[in-house]
Amino acid sequence: MGASGRDMSICLFGLYGLLHVMFGVPATLSSRTMAMHVPHCVLRCKDAHMLEMENEWSMDFAFPLLSLLKATGSEVAAYNRAKEICRSNELLGACLDSCNSSMERTILRMGLTPWRDICSNLQELREQFPCWRSNVQNLSTTCRVQSLELRDSFEFLTRNDSVSATQKICINLDKLSACSVKQYGLYCGAESEKFIERLFSISREAINSMMKMKYAILPTACSIGPLRRDVYSSELFTLNGASRAYSLFLLLLILYSLSLNLTLYHVPKGGRKIHR
């Protein structure tokens, strides 16, 4: 397979990860489509992990633990689920260790970085639950506008493979980050704010590491740095066709990984629908 053909197959693999987690595309369809392109061992590890996680996700863009707190009001159930997610991630890591070295394996392992921090600080996470439970309605809806904008940018990227589309996702992700940190601090104080900010910061570092696998200079909106609350530059950078396909894959798979890590927000049933 030529370089451009491999870049496109990698792009499709990343697109599957995004569509399955965010929009509910069936795992069996993607497995049939991707099996001939993606290392089988990596695909097997990913599919097993996603099957275990699939009940935690819906069109609502709800973080598993916050969603569970909202549904049950049980801090014990949320804590137990956090431990289960940590165990599932350990199994995924062990599974990936059994695979031959590949770019896909490396990126999936990078995507586990934020949860490794959470799993190393489960008691700190547990201490946040009482306030999160008391304020779960506000925490799960206040940033709905930013969540909708991020979801719209996902949809746009599936229809428009362009640098401007990837930058739009980075911009909207940062807007959601800024809103999240502010709201958790407002409702639950400095410790909760630090916890959420650290989670986003670690995730952004993972993004930085992934994208540096390809680019010496990152696009402005996707570069690492403090949470940005200003108006973003529209500056673009130029890539050739093969590199843009690689870029799309990186960002899609990054966002798939982040969807298992970041505290994304519930979108009400009356919100805009994503068409598949």
CSV table of C-alpha atoms in Angstrom, one decimal:
chain,number,residue,atom,x,y,z
A,1,MET,CA,0.0,0.0,0.0
A,2,GLY,CA,1.4,3.4,-1.0
A,3,ALA,CA,2.0,6.2,1.5
A,4,SER,CA,-1.2,8.1,0.6
A,5,GLY,CA,-3.3,4.9,0.7
A,6,ARG,CA,-2.0,4.1,4.1
A,7,ASP,CA,-2.7,7.7,5.3
A,8,MET,CA,-6.3,7.3,4.1
A,9,SER,CA,-6.8,4.0,5.8
A,10,ILE,CA,-5.3,5.4,9.1
A,11,CYS,CA,-7.7,8.4,8.7
A,12,LEU,CA,-10.7,6.0,8.4
A,13,PHE,CA,-9.5,4.1,11.5
A,14,GLY,CA,-9.5,7.4,13.4
A,15,LEU,CA,-12.9,8.4,11.9
A,16,TYR,CA,-14.4,5.2,13.2
A,17,GLY,CA,-13.2,5.9,16.7
A,18,LEU,CA,-14.8,9.3,16.7
A,19,LEU,CA,-18.1,8.2,15.1
A,20,HIS,CA,-18.5,5.1,17.3
A,21,VAL,CA,-18.1,6.9,20.6
A,22,MET,CA,-19.7,10.2,19.6
A,23,PHE,CA,-22.4,9.2,17.2
A,24,GLY,CA,-23.1,5.5,17.9
A,25,VAL,CA,-21.7,3.9,14.7
A,26,PRO,CA,-21.9,0.1,15.3
A,27,ALA,CA,-18.6,-1.5,16.2
A,28,THR,CA,-19.2,-4.5,13.9
A,29,LEU,CA,-19.4,-2.3,10.8
A,30,SER,CA,-16.1,-0.6,11.5
A,31,SER,CA,-14.4,-3.8,12.4
A,32,ARG,CA,-15.2,-5.3,9.0
A,33,THR,CA,-14.2,-2.1,7.2
A,34,MET,CA,-11.0,-1.4,9.0
A,35,ALA,CA,-9.6,-4.9,9.6
A,36,MET,CA,-7.7,-5.0,6.3
A,37,HIS,CA,-6.0,-1.6,7.0
A,38,VAL,CA,-5.3,-1.4,10.8
A,39,PRO,CA,-3.0,-3.8,12.6
A,40,HIS,CA,-5.3,-6.6,13.7
A,41,CYS,CA,-4.0,-6.8,17.2
A,42,VAL,CA,-4.5,-3.1,17.8
A,43,LEU,CA,-8.0,-3.3,16.3
A,44,ARG,CA,-8.9,-6.2,18.6
A,45,CYS,CA,-7.7,-4.4,21.7
A,46,LYS,CA,-9.6,-1.2,20.8
A,47,ASP,CA,-12.8,-3.1,20.0
A,48,ALA,CA,-12.8,-5.1,23.2
A,49,HIS,CA,-12.3,-1.9,25.2
A,50,MET,CA,-15.0,0.0,23.4
A,51,LEU,CA,-17.5,-2.9,23.9
A,52,GLU,CA,-16.8,-2.7,27.6
A,53,MET,CA,-17.3,1.1,27.6
A,54,GLU,CA,-20.2,1.5,25.2
A,55,ASN,CA,-22.9,1.5,27.8
A,56,GLU,CA,-21.3,4.6,29.3
A,57,TRP,CA,-21.8,6.8,26.3
A,58,SER,CA,-24.7,8.2,24.3
A,59,MET,CA,-25.5,11.2,22.1
A,60,ASP,CA,-25.6,13.2,25.3
A,61,PHE,CA,-21.8,13.7,25.4
A,62,ALA,CA,-21.9,12.9,29.2
A,63,PHE,CA,-18.8,12.0,31.1
A,64,PRO,CA,-19.4,8.5,32.6
A,65,LEU,CA,-19.1,9.4,36.3
A,66,LEU,CA,-21.1,12.7,36.1
A,67,SER,CA,-23.7,10.9,34.1
A,68,LEU,CA,-23.9,8.1,36.7
A,69,LEU,CA,-24.1,10.6,39.6
A,70,LYS,CA,-27.0,12.3,37.8
A,71,ALA,CA,-28.8,9.0,37.1
A,72,THR,CA,-28.5,7.4,40.5
A,73,GLY,CA,-27.3,10.0,42.9
A,74,SER,CA,-25.0,7.4,44.3
A,75,GLU,CA,-21.4,8.4,45.1
A,76,VAL,CA,-20.6,4.8,45.8
A,77,ALA,CA,-21.7,3.6,42.4
A,78,ALA,CA,-19.7,6.4,40.7
A,79,TYR,CA,-16.6,5.5,42.7
A,80,ASN,CA,-17.0,1.8,41.9
A,81,ARG,CA,-17.4,2.6,38.2
A,82,ALA,CA,-14.3,4.8,38.3
A,83,LYS,CA,-12.4,1.7,39.5
A,84,GLU,CA,-13.9,-0.4,36.8
A,85,ILE,CA,-12.8,2.1,34.1
A,86,CYS,CA,-9.3,2.1,35.6
A,87,ARG,CA,-9.2,-1.7,35.4
A,88,SER,CA,-10.5,-1.6,31.8
A,89,ASN,CA,-7.8,0.9,30.8
A,90,GLU,CA,-5.2,-1.3,32.5
A,91,LEU,CA,-6.5,-4.3,30.4
A,92,LEU,CA,-6.3,-2.1,27.2
A,93,GLY,CA,-2.8,-1.1,28.0
A,94,ALA,CA,-1.7,-4.7,28.6
A,95,CYS,CA,-3.4,-5.8,25.4
A,96,LEU,CA,-1.7,-3.1,23.4
A,97,ASP,CA,1.7,-4.2,25.0
A,98,SER,CA,1.1,-7.5,23.3
A,99,CYS,CA,0.9,-5.9,19.8
A,100,ASN,CA,3.7,-5.0,17.5
A,101,SER,CA,4.9,-1.4,17.6
A,102,SER,CA,2.8,0.9,15.4
A,103,MET,CA,1.7,4.4,15.2
A,104,GLU,CA,-1.9,3.4,16.0
A,105,ARG,CA,-0.7,1.6,19.1
A,106,THR,CA,1.3,4.5,20.3
A,107,ILE,CA,-1.5,7.0,19.8
A,108,LEU,CA,-4.0,4.8,21.7
A,109,ARG,CA,-1.6,4.5,24.6
A,110,MET,CA,-1.2,8.2,24.7
A,111,GLY,CA,-4.9,8.6,24.9
A,112,LEU,CA,-4.9,6.7,28.2
A,113,THR,CA,-2.7,9.3,29.8
A,114,PRO,CA,-5.4,11.5,31.5
A,115,TRP,CA,-7.1,8.4,33.0
A,116,ARG,CA,-3.8,7.2,34.4
A,117,ASP,CA,-3.7,10.5,36.4
A,118,ILE,CA,-7.3,10.0,37.6
A,119,CYS,CA,-6.6,6.3,38.5
A,120,SER,CA,-3.5,7.4,40.5
A,121,ASN,CA,-5.7,9.9,42.4
A,122,LEU,CA,-9.0,8.0,43.0
A,123,GLN,CA,-9.4,9.3,46.5
A,124,GLU,CA,-9.0,12.9,45.3
A,125,LEU,CA,-11.7,12.2,42.7
A,126,ARG,CA,-14.0,10.6,45.3
A,127,GLU,CA,-13.7,13.7,47.5
A,128,GLN,CA,-15.2,15.7,44.6
A,129,PHE,CA,-18.4,13.6,44.4
A,130,PRO,CA,-20.5,15.2,47.1
A,131,CYS,CA,-20.3,18.6,45.5
A,132,TRP,CA,-20.7,17.2,42.0
A,133,ARG,CA,-23.7,15.3,43.1
A,134,SER,CA,-25.3,18.4,44.8
A,135,ASN,CA,-24.7,20.5,41.7
A,136,VAL,CA,-25.0,17.8,39.0
A,137,GLN,CA,-27.7,19.6,37.1
A,138,ASN,CA,-25.7,22.8,36.7
A,139,LEU,CA,-22.5,21.0,36.0
A,140,SER,CA,-24.1,18.9,33.3
A,141,THR,CA,-25.9,21.7,31.5
A,142,THR,CA,-24.2,25.1,32.0
A,143,CYS,CA,-21.7,24.6,29.2
A,144,ARG,CA,-24.2,23.2,26.8
A,145,VAL,CA,-23.5,25.9,24.2
A,146,GLN,CA,-19.8,25.1,24.1
A,147,SER,CA,-20.6,21.4,23.9
A,148,LEU,CA,-23.0,21.9,21.0
A,149,GLU,CA,-20.3,23.9,19.2
A,150,LEU,CA,-17.8,21.1,19.7
A,151,ARG,CA,-20.2,18.5,18.5
A,152,ASP,CA,-21.0,20.6,15.4
A,153,SER,CA,-17.3,20.9,14.7
A,154,PHE,CA,-17.0,17.1,14.9
A,155,GLU,CA,-19.7,16.8,12.3
A,156,PHE,CA,-18.1,19.5,10.1
A,157,LEU,CA,-14.8,17.6,10.1
A,158,THR,CA,-16.5,14.4,8.9
A,159,ARG,CA,-17.7,16.3,5.8
A,160,ASN,CA,-14.7,18.6,5.3
A,161,ASP,CA,-11.1,17.3,5.6
A,162,SER,CA,-9.4,20.6,6.0
A,163,VAL,CA,-6.9,22.4,8.3
A,164,SER,CA,-9.6,25.0,9.2
A,165,ALA,CA,-11.9,22.2,10.3
A,166,THR,CA,-9.2,20.7,12.6
A,167,GLN,CA,-8.4,24.2,14.0
A,168,LYS,CA,-12.1,24.7,14.7
A,169,ILE,CA,-12.2,21.6,16.8
A,170,CYS,CA,-9.2,22.7,18.8
A,171,ILE,CA,-10.7,26.2,19.3
A,172,ASN,CA,-14.1,24.7,20.5
A,173,LEU,CA,-12.3,22.2,22.7
A,174,ASP,CA,-10.5,25.0,24.4
A,175,LYS,CA,-13.7,27.0,24.8
A,176,LEU,CA,-15.3,24.0,26.5
A,177,SER,CA,-12.2,23.6,28.7
A,178,ALA,CA,-12.4,27.2,29.8
A,179,CYS,CA,-16.1,26.9,30.6
A,180,SER,CA,-15.7,23.6,32.4
A,181,VAL,CA,-12.9,24.9,34.7
A,182,LYS,CA,-14.8,28.1,35.5
A,183,GLN,CA,-18.0,26.3,36.3
A,184,TYR,CA,-16.5,23.6,38.5
A,185,GLY,CA,-14.6,26.3,40.4
A,186,LEU,CA,-17.8,28.3,40.8
A,187,TYR,CA,-19.9,25.5,42.1
A,188,CYS,CA,-17.4,23.3,43.9
A,189,GLY,CA,-14.4,25.5,44.8
A,190,ALA,CA,-10.7,25.7,44.2
A,191,GLU,CA,-9.9,22.0,44.6
A,192,SER,CA,-12.5,20.9,42.1
A,193,GLU,CA,-11.3,23.6,39.7
A,194,LYS,CA,-7.7,22.4,40.0
A,195,PHE,CA,-8.8,18.8,39.4
A,196,ILE,CA,-10.7,19.6,36.2
A,197,GLU,CA,-8.0,22.0,35.0
A,198,ARG,CA,-5.3,19.3,35.5
A,199,LEU,CA,-7.4,16.8,33.6
A,200,PHE,CA,-7.8,19.1,30.6
A,201,SER,CA,-4.1,20.1,30.8
A,202,ILE,CA,-2.9,16.5,30.8
A,203,SER,CA,-5.2,15.8,27.9
A,204,ARG,CA,-3.8,18.8,25.9
A,205,GLU,CA,-0.3,17.6,26.6
A,206,ALA,CA,-1.3,14.2,25.1
A,207,ILE,CA,-2.6,16.0,22.1
A,208,ASN,CA,0.6,17.9,21.8
A,209,SER,CA,2.7,14.7,21.9
A,210,MET,CA,0.5,13.0,19.3
A,211,MET,CA,0.6,15.9,16.9
A,212,LYS,CA,4.4,16.3,17.3
A,213,MET,CA,4.7,12.8,15.9
A,214,LYS,CA,4.1,14.5,12.6
A,215,TYR,CA,4.5,18.2,12.8
A,216,ALA,CA,7.5,20.2,13.9
A,217,ILE,CA,5.3,23.3,14.2
A,218,LEU,CA,1.7,22.9,15.4
A,219,PRO,CA,-1.2,24.9,14.1
A,220,THR,CA,-1.9,27.9,16.4
A,221,ALA,CA,-5.2,26.8,17.8
A,222,CYS,CA,-3.9,23.3,18.6
A,223,SER,CA,-0.6,24.2,20.3
A,224,ILE,CA,0.0,23.6,23.9
A,225,GLY,CA,-0.4,26.4,26.4
A,226,PRO,CA,-2.6,27.9,29.1
A,227,LEU,CA,-6.4,27.6,28.7
A,228,ARG,CA,-7.2,30.3,26.3
A,229,ARG,CA,-10.2,32.5,26.9
A,230,ASP,CA,-9.4,35.1,24.2
A,231,VAL,CA,-10.4,35.4,20.6
A,232,TYR,CA,-8.4,32.9,18.5
A,233,SER,CA,-6.3,33.7,15.5
A,234,SER,CA,-7.5,32.5,12.1
A,235,GLU,CA,-4.0,31.8,11.0
A,236,LEU,CA,-3.7,28.6,9.0
A,237,PHE,CA,-0.7,26.4,8.0
A,238,THR,CA,-0.2,24.6,4.8
A,239,LEU,CA,0.1,20.8,4.4
A,240,ASN,CA,0.3,18.5,1.4
A,241,GLY,CA,-2.5,16.0,0.8
A,242,ALA,CA,-1.0,13.0,2.5
A,243,SER,CA,0.0,15.1,5.6
A,244,ARG,CA,-3.6,16.5,5.9
A,245,ALA,CA,-5.0,12.9,5.9
A,246,TYR,CA,-2.5,12.0,8.6
A,247,SER,CA,-3.5,15.2,10.5
A,248,LEU,CA,-7.2,14.3,10.3
A,249,PHE,CA,-6.4,10.8,11.7
A,250,LEU,CA,-4.4,12.2,14.6
A,251,LEU,CA,-7.1,14.7,15.6
A,252,LEU,CA,-10.0,12.2,15.2
A,253,LEU,CA,-8.2,9.5,17.3
A,254,ILE,CA,-7.1,12.2,19.8
A,255,LEU,CA,-10.7,13.2,20.2
A,256,TYR,CA,-11.8,9.6,20.5
A,257,SER,CA,-9.3,9.2,23.3
A,258,LEU,CA,-10.4,12.5,24.9
A,259,SER,CA,-14.0,11.4,24.8
A,260,LEU,CA,-13.1,8.7,27.4
A,261,ASN,CA,-11.3,11.3,29.5
A,262,LEU,CA,-12.8,14.8,29.4
A,263,THR,CA,-15.8,16.0,31.3
A,264,LEU,CA,-18.1,16.7,28.4
A,265,TYR,CA,-21.6,18.0,28.9
A,266,HIS,CA,-25.1,16.7,28.6
A,267,VAL,CA,-27.0,18.0,25.6
A,268,PRO,CA,-30.8,18.1,26.3
A,269,LYS,CA,-33.1,16.0,24.3
A,270,GLY,CA,-34.4,19.2,22.6
A,271,GLY,CA,-30.9,20.0,21.4
A,272,ARG,CA,-29.8,19.8,17.8
A,273,LYS,CA,-29.6,16.3,16.3
A,274,ILE,CA,-26.6,15.0,14.5
A,275,HIS,CA,-27.5,13.3,11.2
A,276,ARG,CA,-25.5,10.2,10.3
